Amino acid sequence: MDWVRSFYSQTGAWWGAAEAKITERDHRRATLLREHGGARSMRVLELGCGYGTTAAVMAAAGHTVTAVEISDRADRANDLARDAEPGRLSVVQDDFYAVRLPHHFDAVCYWNGFGVGTDADQRRLLARIARDWLTPGGVALVDVYNPFVWAGWDGNEAHKLPRPEVGYRHELYQRLTFDPVTCTATDTWWDAADPQHKISQTLRCYTPADLSLLLGGTGLRLAAVTVGGHTFDAATARPSFRELLSERHEYVAVLRHE
Ligand SMILES: C[S@@+](CC[C@H](N)C(=O)[O-])C[C@H]1O[C@@H](n2cnc3c(N)ncnc32)[C@H](O)[C@@H]1O
């Protein structure tokens, strides 16, 4: 996982000026938190918070948020924390596999990031959520990459021209591949000005059934799946369900203690 800090710091430097902005997606996530965690004000841990936009919206909704981020994107999250109501949003620049936090949380969120490293790494993280962070009765909301959609993107390439007026200052290339044996997507980027220097993220994707297997022994169970506005029990079959077969590249796993 050596690539993590540098990949997200580099890509944050490329497009952070355009993307470190609160959008409708951050508000949708805060709404999901209310739907699954309840209307009360909660102590929330956000893992891999990136620029901190969702953390800021959750803090503005009245939660007390601790946001952990390993890359330099934490600088932008710290900017948002300075604008938040005092004490509502703390940003910790650290590795969530190593960080020690002084208390437990009513909710743990990991938006758009789960799947880095091996299955053993994911299980280590899930076990930390269950044991070190989540209060009894708490909820974890974890975005999981959906293999059906990522597989369909295998071989896709993109050429992104600069749009400095909206903060995209670099001319970039992207190539996506999907490995059906390891069920991982590899997302490679390079700057047109430096084509020898390519950087990649590799993301393990899980179907809901495979995620349920992964959770075994971690202390967490898959209580529900939320995708495209539908929330359902992961044990219920959904033949021909378009959202997962072809439309959504990730789904939200709602996790609770066993
Ligand atoms: C795809 S980005 C998503 C960022 C943010 N959650 C969002 O949805 O905009 C994944 C983030 O997780 C962070 N991350 C990955 N592994 C991490 C680790 N071990 N500790 C802390 N942060 C990590 C990355 O640096 C990156 O900012």
JSON list of C-alpha atoms in Angstrom, two decimals, residues 12-239:
[
{"chain": "A", "resi": 12, "resn": "GLY", "atom": "CA", "xyz": [-5.04, 16.06, -5.04]},
{"chain": "A", "resi": 13, "resn": "ALA", "atom": "CA", "xyz": [-2.41, 18.49, -6.33]},
{"chain": "A", "resi": 14, "resn": "TRP", "atom": "CA", "xyz": [-3.71, 17.96, -9.90]},
{"chain": "A", "resi": 15, "resn": "TRP", "atom": "CA", "xyz": [-7.41, 18.43, -9.30]},
{"chain": "A", "resi": 16, "resn": "GLY", "atom": "CA", "xyz": [-7.96, 19.50, -5.68]},
{"chain": "A", "resi": 17, "resn": "ALA", "atom": "CA", "xyz": [-8.60, 23.10, -6.72]},
{"chain": "A", "resi": 18, "resn": "ALA", "atom": "CA", "xyz": [-11.57, 21.88, -8.78]},
{"chain": "A", "resi": 19, "resn": "GLU", "atom": "CA", "xyz": [-12.88, 19.16, -6.50]},
{"chain": "A", "resi": 20, "resn": "ALA", "atom": "CA", "xyz": [-12.34, 20.34, -2.92]},
{"chain": "A", "resi": 21, "resn": "LYS", "atom": "CA", "xyz": [-15.83, 21.84, -2.88]},
{"chain": "A", "resi": 22, "resn": "ILE", "atom": "CA", "xyz": [-18.96, 20.82, -1.05]},
{"chain": "A", "resi": 23, "resn": "THR", "atom": "CA", "xyz": [-21.46, 19.28, -3.47]},
{"chain": "A", "resi": 24, "resn": "GLU", "atom": "CA", "xyz": [-24.79, 17.49, -3.45]},
{"chain": "A", "resi": 25, "resn": "ARG", "atom": "CA", "xyz": [-22.89, 14.21, -2.90]},
{"chain": "A", "resi": 26, "resn": "ASP", "atom": "CA", "xyz": [-21.70, 15.37, 0.53]},
{"chain": "A", "resi": 27, "resn": "HIS", "atom": "CA", "xyz": [-25.27, 16.25, 1.52]},
{"chain": "A", "resi": 28, "resn": "ARG", "atom": "CA", "xyz": [-26.55, 12.85, 0.25]},
{"chain": "A", "resi": 29, "resn": "ARG", "atom": "CA", "xyz": [-23.97, 11.14, 2.47]},
{"chain": "A", "resi": 30, "resn": "ALA", "atom": "CA", "xyz": [-25.05, 13.19, 5.52]},
{"chain": "A", "resi": 31, "resn": "THR", "atom": "CA", "xyz": [-28.65, 12.19, 4.76]},
{"chain": "A", "resi": 32, "resn": "LEU", "atom": "CA", "xyz": [-27.63, 8.51, 4.65]},
{"chain": "A", "resi": 33, "resn": "LEU", "atom": "CA", "xyz": [-25.97, 8.94, 8.02]},
{"chain": "A", "resi": 34, "resn": "ARG", "atom": "CA", "xyz": [-29.22, 10.30, 9.45]},
{"chain": "A", "resi": 35, "resn": "GLU", "atom": "CA", "xyz": [-31.24, 7.46, 7.87]},
{"chain": "A", "resi": 36, "resn": "HIS", "atom": "CA", "xyz": [-29.02, 4.74, 9.32]},
{"chain": "A", "resi": 37, "resn": "GLY", "atom": "CA", "xyz": [-27.68, 6.39, 12.47]},
{"chain": "A", "resi": 38, "resn": "GLY", "atom": "CA", "xyz": [-30.77, 8.30, 13.59]},
{"chain": "A", "resi": 39, "resn": "ALA", "atom": "CA", "xyz": [-31.60, 11.98, 13.99]},
{"chain": "A", "resi": 40, "resn": "ARG", "atom": "CA", "xyz": [-29.49, 12.56, 17.13]},
{"chain": "A", "resi": 41, "resn": "SER", "atom": "CA", "xyz": [-26.20, 14.40, 17.12]},
{"chain": "A", "resi": 42, "resn": "MET", "atom": "CA", "xyz": [-23.44, 11.79, 16.95]},
{"chain": "A", "resi": 43, "resn": "ARG", "atom": "CA", "xyz": [-19.74, 11.38, 17.41]},
{"chain": "A", "resi": 44, "resn": "VAL", "atom": "CA", "xyz": [-18.60, 10.39, 13.90]},
{"chain": "A", "resi": 45, "resn": "LEU", "atom": "CA", "xyz": [-15.30, 9.02, 12.60]},
{"chain": "A", "resi": 46, "resn": "GLU", "atom": "CA", "xyz": [-14.63, 9.50, 8.90]},
{"chain": "A", "resi": 47, "resn": "LEU", "atom": "CA", "xyz": [-11.83, 7.39, 7.44]},
{"chain": "A", "resi": 48, "resn": "GLY", "atom": "CA", "xyz": [-9.98, 8.59, 4.33]},
{"chain": "A", "resi": 49, "resn": "CYS", "atom": "CA", "xyz": [-11.79, 11.94, 4.31]},
{"chain": "A", "resi": 50, "resn": "GLY", "atom": "CA", "xyz": [-9.88, 13.36, 1.33]},
{"chain": "A", "resi": 51, "resn": "TYR", "atom": "CA", "xyz": [-10.53, 17.12, 1.12]},
{"chain": "A", "resi": 52, "resn": "GLY", "atom": "CA", "xyz": [-12.94, 16.90, 4.07]},
{"chain": "A", "resi": 53, "resn": "THR", "atom": "CA", "xyz": [-16.05, 18.12, 2.27]},
{"chain": "A", "resi": 54, "resn": "THR", "atom": "CA", "xyz": [-18.34, 15.38, 3.62]},
{"chain": "A", "resi": 55, "resn": "ALA", "atom": "CA", "xyz": [-16.81, 15.74, 7.09]},
{"chain": "A", "resi": 56, "resn": "ALA", "atom": "CA", "xyz": [-17.62, 19.47, 6.95]},
{"chain": "A", "resi": 57, "resn": "VAL", "atom": "CA", "xyz": [-21.25, 18.81, 5.99]},
{"chain": "A", "resi": 58, "resn": "MET", "atom": "CA", "xyz": [-21.64, 16.20, 8.75]},
{"chain": "A", "resi": 59, "resn": "ALA", "atom": "CA", "xyz": [-20.14, 18.70, 11.23]},
{"chain": "A", "resi": 60, "resn": "ALA", "atom": "CA", "xyz": [-22.50, 21.43, 10.03]},
{"chain": "A", "resi": 61, "resn": "ALA", "atom": "CA", "xyz": [-25.39, 18.99, 10.58]},
{"chain": "A", "resi": 62, "resn": "GLY", "atom": "CA", "xyz": [-24.51, 18.97, 14.28]},
{"chain": "A", "resi": 63, "resn": "HIS", "atom": "CA", "xyz": [-22.24, 15.92, 14.55]},
{"chain": "A", "resi": 64, "resn": "THR", "atom": "CA", "xyz": [-18.82, 15.97, 16.18]},
{"chain": "A", "resi": 65, "resn": "VAL", "atom": "CA", "xyz": [-16.51, 14.63, 13.49]},
{"chain": "A", "resi": 66, "resn": "THR", "atom": "CA", "xyz": [-12.98, 13.23, 13.57]},
{"chain": "A", "resi": 67, "resn": "ALA", "atom": "CA", "xyz": [-11.62, 12.87, 10.05]},
{"chain": "A", "resi": 68, "resn": "VAL", "atom": "CA", "xyz": [-8.51, 10.80, 9.26]},
{"chain": "A", "resi": 69, "resn": "GLU", "atom": "CA", "xyz": [-6.59, 11.31, 6.03]},
{"chain": "A", "resi": 70, "resn": "ILE", "atom": "CA", "xyz": [-3.12, 10.06, 5.10]},
{"chain": "A", "resi": 71, "resn": "SER", "atom": "CA", "xyz": [-2.38, 12.29, 2.11]},
{"chain": "A", "resi": 72, "resn": "ASP", "atom": "CA", "xyz": [-1.79, 16.02, 1.64]},
{"chain": "A", "resi": 73, "resn": "ARG", "atom": "CA", "xyz": [-5.48, 16.33, 0.87]},
{"chain": "A", "resi": 74, "resn": "ALA", "atom": "CA", "xyz": [-5.67, 16.74, 4.66]},
{"chain": "A", "resi": 75, "resn": "ASP", "atom": "CA", "xyz": [-4.45, 20.35, 4.16]},
{"chain": "A", "resi": 76, "resn": "ARG", "atom": "CA", "xyz": [-7.71, 21.22, 2.42]},
{"chain": "A", "resi": 77, "resn": "ALA", "atom": "CA", "xyz": [-9.69, 19.34, 5.07]},
{"chain": "A", "resi": 78, "resn": "ASN", "atom": "CA", "xyz": [-7.92, 21.43, 7.71]},
{"chain": "A", "resi": 79, "resn": "ASP", "atom": "CA", "xyz": [-9.02, 24.60, 5.86]},
{"chain": "A", "resi": 80, "resn": "LEU", "atom": "CA", "xyz": [-12.64, 23.42, 6.15]},
{"chain": "A", "resi": 81, "resn": "ALA", "atom": "CA", "xyz": [-12.12, 22.52, 9.83]},
{"chain": "A", "resi": 82, "resn": "ARG", "atom": "CA", "xyz": [-11.01, 26.09, 10.53]},
{"chain": "A", "resi": 83, "resn": "ASP", "atom": "CA", "xyz": [-14.31, 27.35, 9.07]},
{"chain": "A", "resi": 84, "resn": "ALA", "atom": "CA", "xyz": [-16.43, 24.86, 11.08]},
{"chain": "A", "resi": 85, "resn": "GLU", "atom": "CA", "xyz": [-18.02, 25.60, 14.43]},
{"chain": "A", "resi": 86, "resn": "PRO", "atom": "CA", "xyz": [-15.22, 25.24, 17.04]},
{"chain": "A", "resi": 87, "resn": "GLY", "atom": "CA", "xyz": [-14.78, 21.65, 18.24]},
{"chain": "A", "resi": 88, "resn": "ARG", "atom": "CA", "xyz": [-17.05, 20.16, 15.56]},
{"chain": "A", "resi": 89, "resn": "LEU", "atom": "CA", "xyz": [-14.43, 18.94, 13.06]},
{"chain": "A", "resi": 90, "resn": "SER", "atom": "CA", "xyz": [-10.93, 17.65, 13.83]},
{"chain": "A", "resi": 91, "resn": "VAL", "atom": "CA", "xyz": [-8.65, 16.43, 11.06]},
{"chain": "A", "resi": 92, "resn": "VAL", "atom": "CA", "xyz": [-5.93, 13.91, 11.84]},
{"chain": "A", "resi": 93, "resn": "GLN", "atom": "CA", "xyz": [-3.31, 13.40, 9.13]},
{"chain": "A", "resi": 94, "resn": "ASP", "atom": "CA", "xyz": [-2.34, 9.78, 9.72]},
{"chain": "A", "resi": 95, "resn": "ASP", "atom": "CA", "xyz": [-2.68, 6.21, 8.48]},
{"chain": "A", "resi": 96, "resn": "PHE", "atom": "CA", "xyz": [-5.94, 4.71, 9.70]},
{"chain": "A", "resi": 97, "resn": "TYR", "atom": "CA", "xyz": [-4.21, 1.36, 10.19]},
{"chain": "A", "resi": 98, "resn": "ALA", "atom": "CA", "xyz": [-1.91, 2.94, 12.76]},
{"chain": "A", "resi": 99, "resn": "VAL", "atom": "CA", "xyz": [-3.75, 5.92, 14.25]},
{"chain": "A", "resi": 100, "resn": "ARG", "atom": "CA", "xyz": [-4.73, 5.81, 17.93]},
{"chain": "A", "resi": 101, "resn": "LEU", "atom": "CA", "xyz": [-7.89, 7.71, 18.75]},
{"chain": "A", "resi": 102, "resn": "PRO", "atom": "CA", "xyz": [-8.93, 8.49, 22.30]},
{"chain": "A", "resi": 103, "resn": "HIS", "atom": "CA", "xyz": [-12.60, 7.49, 22.16]},
{"chain": "A", "resi": 104, "resn": "HIS", "atom": "CA", "xyz": [-15.33, 5.47, 20.45]},
{"chain": "A", "resi": 105, "resn": "PHE", "atom": "CA", "xyz": [-17.79, 6.71, 17.83]},
{"chain": "A", "resi": 106, "resn": "ASP", "atom": "CA", "xyz": [-21.53, 6.30, 17.22]},
{"chain": "A", "resi": 107, "resn": "ALA", "atom": "CA", "xyz": [-20.83, 6.08, 13.50]},
{"chain": "A", "resi": 108, "resn": "VAL", "atom": "CA", "xyz": [-17.83, 5.30, 11.31]},
{"chain": "A", "resi": 109, "resn": "CYS", "atom": "CA", "xyz": [-17.91, 6.31, 7.63]},
{"chain": "A", "resi": 110, "resn": "TYR", "atom": "CA", "xyz": [-15.55, 5.41, 4.83]},
{"chain": "A", "resi": 111, "resn": "TRP", "atom": "CA", "xyz": [-16.81, 7.06, 1.65]},
{"chain": "A", "resi": 112, "resn": "ASN", "atom": "CA", "xyz": [-15.33, 6.05, -1.70]},
{"chain": "A", "resi": 113, "resn": "GLY", "atom": "CA", "xyz": [-12.11, 4.38, -0.62]},
{"chain": "A", "resi": 114, "resn": "PHE", "atom": "CA", "xyz": [-12.57, 0.86, 0.79]},
{"chain": "A", "resi": 115, "resn": "GLY", "atom": "CA", "xyz": [-10.69, -1.79, -1.20]},
{"chain": "A", "resi": 116, "resn": "VAL", "atom": "CA", "xyz": [-7.06, -0.69, -1.01]},
{"chain": "A", "resi": 117, "resn": "GLY", "atom": "CA", "xyz": [-4.64, -3.55, -0.33]},
{"chain": "A", "resi": 118, "resn": "THR", "atom": "CA", "xyz": [-5.29, -7.24, 0.20]},
{"chain": "A", "resi": 119, "resn": "ASP", "atom": "CA", "xyz": [-8.35, -8.98, 1.64]},
{"chain": "A", "resi": 120, "resn": "ALA", "atom": "CA", "xyz": [-6.34, -9.36, 4.85]},
{"chain": "A", "resi": 121, "resn": "ASP", "atom": "CA", "xyz": [-5.85, -5.57, 4.92]},
{"chain": "A", "resi": 122, "resn": "GLN", "atom": "CA", "xyz": [-9.60, -4.94, 4.54]},
{"chain": "A", "resi": 123, "resn": "ARG", "atom": "CA", "xyz": [-10.31, -7.43, 7.31]},
{"chain": "A", "resi": 124, "resn": "ARG", "atom": "CA", "xyz": [-7.77, -5.70, 9.56]},
{"chain": "A", "resi": 125, "resn": "LEU", "atom": "CA", "xyz": [-9.55, -2.39, 8.96]},
{"chain": "A", "resi": 126, "resn": "LEU", "atom": "CA", "xyz": [-13.02, -3.88, 9.52]},
{"chain": "A", "resi": 127, "resn": "ALA", "atom": "CA", "xyz": [-11.82, -5.45, 12.76]},
{"chain": "A", "resi": 128, "resn": "ARG", "atom": "CA", "xyz": [-10.46, -2.07, 13.90]},
{"chain": "A", "resi": 129, "resn": "ILE", "atom": "CA", "xyz": [-13.85, -0.50, 13.19]},
{"chain": "A", "resi": 130, "resn": "ALA", "atom": "CA", "xyz": [-15.60, -3.20, 15.24]},
{"chain": "A", "resi": 131, "resn": "ARG", "atom": "CA", "xyz": [-13.16, -3.35, 18.12]},
{"chain": "A", "resi": 132, "resn": "ASP", "atom": "CA", "xyz": [-11.43, 0.03, 18.46]},
{"chain": "A", "resi": 133, "resn": "TRP", "atom": "CA", "xyz": [-13.91, 2.61, 17.23]},
{"chain": "A", "resi": 134, "resn": "LEU", "atom": "CA", "xyz": [-17.59, 1.68, 16.98]},
{"chain": "A", "resi": 135, "resn": "THR", "atom": "CA", "xyz": [-19.79, 1.94, 20.09]},
{"chain": "A", "resi": 136, "resn": "PRO", "atom": "CA", "xyz": [-22.21, -0.96, 20.77]},
{"chain": "A", "resi": 137, "resn": "GLY", "atom": "CA", "xyz": [-25.28, -0.23, 18.66]},
{"chain": "A", "resi": 138, "resn": "GLY", "atom": "CA", "xyz": [-23.31, 2.05, 16.34]},
{"chain": "A", "resi": 139, "resn": "VAL", "atom": "CA", "xyz": [-23.33, 1.95, 12.54]},
{"chain": "A", "resi": 140, "resn": "ALA", "atom": "CA", "xyz": [-20.58, 1.91, 9.94]},
{"chain": "A", "resi": 141, "resn": "LEU", "atom": "CA", "xyz": [-21.30, 3.17, 6.41]},
{"chain": "A", "resi": 142, "resn": "VAL", "atom": "CA", "xyz": [-18.73, 1.98, 3.90]},
{"chain": "A", "resi": 143, "resn": "ASP", "atom": "CA", "xyz": [-18.76, 2.58, 0.15]},
{"chain": "A", "resi": 144, "resn": "VAL", "atom": "CA", "xyz": [-17.73, -0.62, -1.63]},
{"chain": "A", "resi": 145, "resn": "TYR", "atom": "CA", "xyz": [-16.57, -0.78, -5.27]},
{"chain": "A", "resi": 146, "resn": "ASN", "atom": "CA", "xyz": [-18.98, -2.79, -7.40]},
{"chain": "A", "resi": 147, "resn": "PRO", "atom": "CA", "xyz": [-17.10, -5.27, -9.65]},
{"chain": "A", "resi": 148, "resn": "PHE", "atom": "CA", "xyz": [-19.84, -5.52, -12.31]},
{"chain": "A", "resi": 149, "resn": "VAL", "atom": "CA", "xyz": [-19.44, -1.89, -13.31]},
{"chain": "A", "resi": 150, "resn": "TRP", "atom": "CA", "xyz": [-15.64, -1.69, -12.95]},
{"chain": "A", "resi": 151, "resn": "ALA", "atom": "CA", "xyz": [-15.31, -4.82, -15.14]},
{"chain": "A", "resi": 152, "resn": "GLY", "atom": "CA", "xyz": [-17.28, -3.04, -17.85]},
{"chain": "A", "resi": 153, "resn": "TRP", "atom": "CA", "xyz": [-14.75, -0.18, -17.80]},
{"chain": "A", "resi": 154, "resn": "ASP", "atom": "CA", "xyz": [-11.80, -2.48, -18.62]},
{"chain": "A", "resi": 155, "resn": "GLY", "atom": "CA", "xyz": [-9.70, -0.91, -21.40]},
{"chain": "A", "resi": 156, "resn": "ASN", "atom": "CA", "xyz": [-11.29, 2.54, -21.11]},
{"chain": "A", "resi": 157, "resn": "GLU", "atom": "CA", "xyz": [-8.99, 5.49, -21.75]},
{"chain": "A", "resi": 158, "resn": "ALA", "atom": "CA", "xyz": [-9.57, 9.19, -21.27]},
{"chain": "A", "resi": 159, "resn": "HIS", "atom": "CA", "xyz": [-7.72, 12.33, -22.29]},
{"chain": "A", "resi": 160, "resn": "LYS", "atom": "CA", "xyz": [-8.63, 15.24, -20.03]},
{"chain": "A", "resi": 161, "resn": "LEU", "atom": "CA", "xyz": [-7.82, 18.71, -21.31]},
{"chain": "A", "resi": 162, "resn": "PRO", "atom": "CA", "xyz": [-7.10, 21.50, -18.82]},
{"chain": "A", "resi": 163, "resn": "ARG", "atom": "CA", "xyz": [-10.05, 23.63, -17.72]},
{"chain": "A", "resi": 164, "resn": "PRO", "atom": "CA", "xyz": [-8.26, 26.24, -15.59]},
{"chain": "A", "resi": 165, "resn": "GLU", "atom": "CA", "xyz": [-11.44, 28.29, -15.16]},
{"chain": "A", "resi": 166, "resn": "VAL", "atom": "CA", "xyz": [-12.84, 25.49, -12.93]},
{"chain": "A", "resi": 167, "resn": "GLY", "atom": "CA", "xyz": [-9.52, 24.47, -11.31]},
{"chain": "A", "resi": 168, "resn": "TYR", "atom": "CA", "xyz": [-8.34, 21.66, -13.63]},
{"chain": "A", "resi": 169, "resn": "ARG", "atom": "CA", "xyz": [-4.90, 22.99, -14.59]},
{"chain": "A", "resi": 170, "resn": "HIS", "atom": "CA", "xyz": [-3.24, 19.84, -16.00]},
{"chain": "A", "resi": 171, "resn": "GLU", "atom": "CA", "xyz": [-3.59, 17.91, -19.24]},
{"chain": "A", "resi": 172, "resn": "LEU", "atom": "CA", "xyz": [-4.01, 14.33, -18.04]},
{"chain": "A", "resi": 173, "resn": "TYR", "atom": "CA", "xyz": [-4.42, 10.82, -19.41]},
{"chain": "A", "resi": 174, "resn": "GLN", "atom": "CA", "xyz": [-6.22, 7.96, -17.67]},
{"chain": "A", "resi": 175, "resn": "ARG", "atom": "CA", "xyz": [-6.32, 4.22, -18.39]},
{"chain": "A", "resi": 176, "resn": "LEU", "atom": "CA", "xyz": [-8.55, 1.71, -16.58]},
{"chain": "A", "resi": 177, "resn": "THR", "atom": "CA", "xyz": [-8.10, -2.05, -16.48]},
{"chain": "A", "resi": 178, "resn": "PHE", "atom": "CA", "xyz": [-9.95, -4.76, -14.58]},
{"chain": "A", "resi": 179, "resn": "ASP", "atom": "CA", "xyz": [-8.49, -8.10, -13.50]},
{"chain": "A", "resi": 180, "resn": "PRO", "atom": "CA", "xyz": [-11.27, -10.73, -13.26]},
{"chain": "A", "resi": 181, "resn": "VAL", "atom": "CA", "xyz": [-9.02, -13.16, -11.39]},
{"chain": "A", "resi": 182, "resn": "THR", "atom": "CA", "xyz": [-8.20, -10.92, -8.42]},
{"chain": "A", "resi": 183, "resn": "CYS", "atom": "CA", "xyz": [-11.36, -8.78, -8.89]},
{"chain": "A", "resi": 184, "resn": "THR", "atom": "CA", "xyz": [-9.29, -5.60, -8.82]},
{"chain": "A", "resi": 185, "resn": "ALA", "atom": "CA", "xyz": [-9.46, -2.43, -10.90]},
{"chain": "A", "resi": 186, "resn": "THR", "atom": "CA", "xyz": [-6.29, -0.53, -11.76]},
{"chain": "A", "resi": 187, "resn": "ASP", "atom": "CA", "xyz": [-6.71, 3.16, -12.49]},
{"chain": "A", "resi": 188, "resn": "THR", "atom": "CA", "xyz": [-3.59, 4.73, -14.03]},
{"chain": "A", "resi": 189, "resn": "TRP", "atom": "CA", "xyz": [-2.96, 8.44, -14.60]},
{"chain": "A", "resi": 190, "resn": "TRP", "atom": "CA", "xyz": [-0.21, 10.55, -16.10]},
{"chain": "A", "resi": 191, "resn": "ASP", "atom": "CA", "xyz": [0.44, 14.17, -16.92]},
{"chain": "A", "resi": 192, "resn": "ALA", "atom": "CA", "xyz": [0.88, 14.90, -20.64]},
{"chain": "A", "resi": 193, "resn": "ALA", "atom": "CA", "xyz": [3.92, 16.98, -19.65]},
{"chain": "A", "resi": 194, "resn": "ASP", "atom": "CA", "xyz": [5.57, 13.98, -17.94]},
{"chain": "A", "resi": 195, "resn": "PRO", "atom": "CA", "xyz": [4.35, 10.80, -19.69]},
{"chain": "A", "resi": 196, "resn": "GLN", "atom": "CA", "xyz": [7.09, 8.57, -18.22]},
{"chain": "A", "resi": 197, "resn": "HIS", "atom": "CA", "xyz": [5.74, 9.16, -14.71]},
{"chain": "A", "resi": 198, "resn": "LYS", "atom": "CA", "xyz": [2.57, 7.09, -14.42]},
{"chain": "A", "resi": 199, "resn": "ILE", "atom": "CA", "xyz": [0.76, 6.59, -11.11]},
{"chain": "A", "resi": 200, "resn": "SER", "atom": "CA", "xyz": [-1.89, 3.97, -10.33]},
{"chain": "A", "resi": 201, "resn": "GLN", "atom": "CA", "xyz": [-4.41, 3.05, -7.72]},
{"chain": "A", "resi": 202, "resn": "THR", "atom": "CA", "xyz": [-5.49, -0.59, -7.41]},
{"chain": "A", "resi": 203, "resn": "LEU", "atom": "CA", "xyz": [-8.93, -1.21, -5.95]},
{"chain": "A", "resi": 204, "resn": "ARG", "atom": "CA", "xyz": [-10.40, -4.50, -4.79]},
{"chain": "A", "resi": 205, "resn": "CYS", "atom": "CA", "xyz": [-14.08, -4.75, -5.67]},
{"chain": "A", "resi": 206, "resn": "TYR", "atom": "CA", "xyz": [-16.60, -6.90, -3.78]},
{"chain": "A", "resi": 207, "resn": "THR", "atom": "CA", "xyz": [-20.12, -8.05, -4.56]},
{"chain": "A", "resi": 208, "resn": "PRO", "atom": "CA", "xyz": [-22.43, -7.90, -1.51]},
{"chain": "A", "resi": 209, "resn": "ALA", "atom": "CA", "xyz": [-22.12, -11.71, -1.22]},
{"chain": "A", "resi": 210, "resn": "ASP", "atom": "CA", "xyz": [-18.33, -11.53, -1.21]},
{"chain": "A", "resi": 211, "resn": "LEU", "atom": "CA", "xyz": [-18.37, -8.67, 1.28]},
{"chain": "A", "resi": 212, "resn": "SER", "atom": "CA", "xyz": [-20.47, -10.82, 3.63]},
{"chain": "A", "resi": 213, "resn": "LEU", "atom": "CA", "xyz": [-17.78, -13.52, 3.42]},
{"chain": "A", "resi": 214, "resn": "LEU", "atom": "CA", "xyz": [-15.02, -10.96, 4.01]},
{"chain": "A", "resi": 215, "resn": "LEU", "atom": "CA", "xyz": [-16.79, -9.74, 7.15]},
{"chain": "A", "resi": 216, "resn": "GLY", "atom": "CA", "xyz": [-16.71, -13.19, 8.79]},
{"chain": "A", "resi": 217, "resn": "GLY", "atom": "CA", "xyz": [-14.75, -13.03, 12.04]},
{"chain": "A", "resi": 218, "resn": "THR", "atom": "CA", "xyz": [-14.27, -9.24, 11.97]},
{"chain": "A", "resi": 219, "resn": "GLY", "atom": "CA", "xyz": [-17.06, -8.58, 14.48]},
{"chain": "A", "resi": 220, "resn": "LEU", "atom": "CA", "xyz": [-19.23, -6.81, 11.87]},
{"chain": "A", "resi": 221, "resn": "ARG", "atom": "CA", "xyz": [-22.14, -8.00, 9.74]},
{"chain": "A", "resi": 222, "resn": "LEU", "atom": "CA", "xyz": [-23.70, -6.63, 6.57]},
{"chain": "A", "resi": 223, "resn": "ALA", "atom": "CA", "xyz": [-27.00, -5.27, 7.90]},
{"chain": "A", "resi": 224, "resn": "ALA", "atom": "CA", "xyz": [-28.16, -3.68, 4.64]},
{"chain": "A", "resi": 225, "resn": "VAL", "atom": "CA", "xyz": [-27.05, -2.45, 1.23]},
{"chain": "A", "resi": 226, "resn": "THR", "atom": "CA", "xyz": [-27.96, 0.97, -0.13]},
{"chain": "A", "resi": 227, "resn": "VAL", "atom": "CA", "xyz": [-27.59, 1.79, -3.81]},
{"chain": "A", "resi": 228, "resn": "GLY", "atom": "CA", "xyz": [-29.36, 4.20, -6.12]},
{"chain": "A", "resi": 229, "resn": "GLY", "atom": "CA", "xyz": [-31.95, 5.13, -3.51]},
{"chain": "A", "resi": 230, "resn": "HIS", "atom": "CA", "xyz": [-32.84, 1.49, -2.68]},
{"chain": "A", "resi": 231, "resn": "THR", "atom": "CA", "xyz": [-31.98, -0.03, 0.69]},
{"chain": "A", "resi": 232, "resn": "PHE", "atom": "CA", "xyz": [-32.34, -3.77, 1.10]},
{"chain": "A", "resi": 233, "resn": "ASP", "atom": "CA", "xyz": [-31.29, -6.76, 3.16]},
{"chain": "A", "resi": 234, "resn": "ALA", "atom": "CA", "xyz": [-28.19, -8.30, 1.57]},
{"chain": "A", "resi": 235, "resn": "ALA", "atom": "CA", "xyz": [-29.62, -11.82, 2.02]},
{"chain": "A", "resi": 236, "resn": "THR", "atom": "CA", "xyz": [-32.49, -11.06, -0.37]},
{"chain": "A", "resi": 237, "resn": "ALA", "atom": "CA", "xyz": [-31.85, -12.02, -4.01]},
{"chain": "A", "resi": 238, "resn": "ARG", "atom": "CA", "xyz": [-32.45, -9.29, -6.63]},
{"chain": "A", "resi": 239, "resn": "PRO", "atom": "CA", "xyz": [-32.25, -10.87, -10.10]}
]
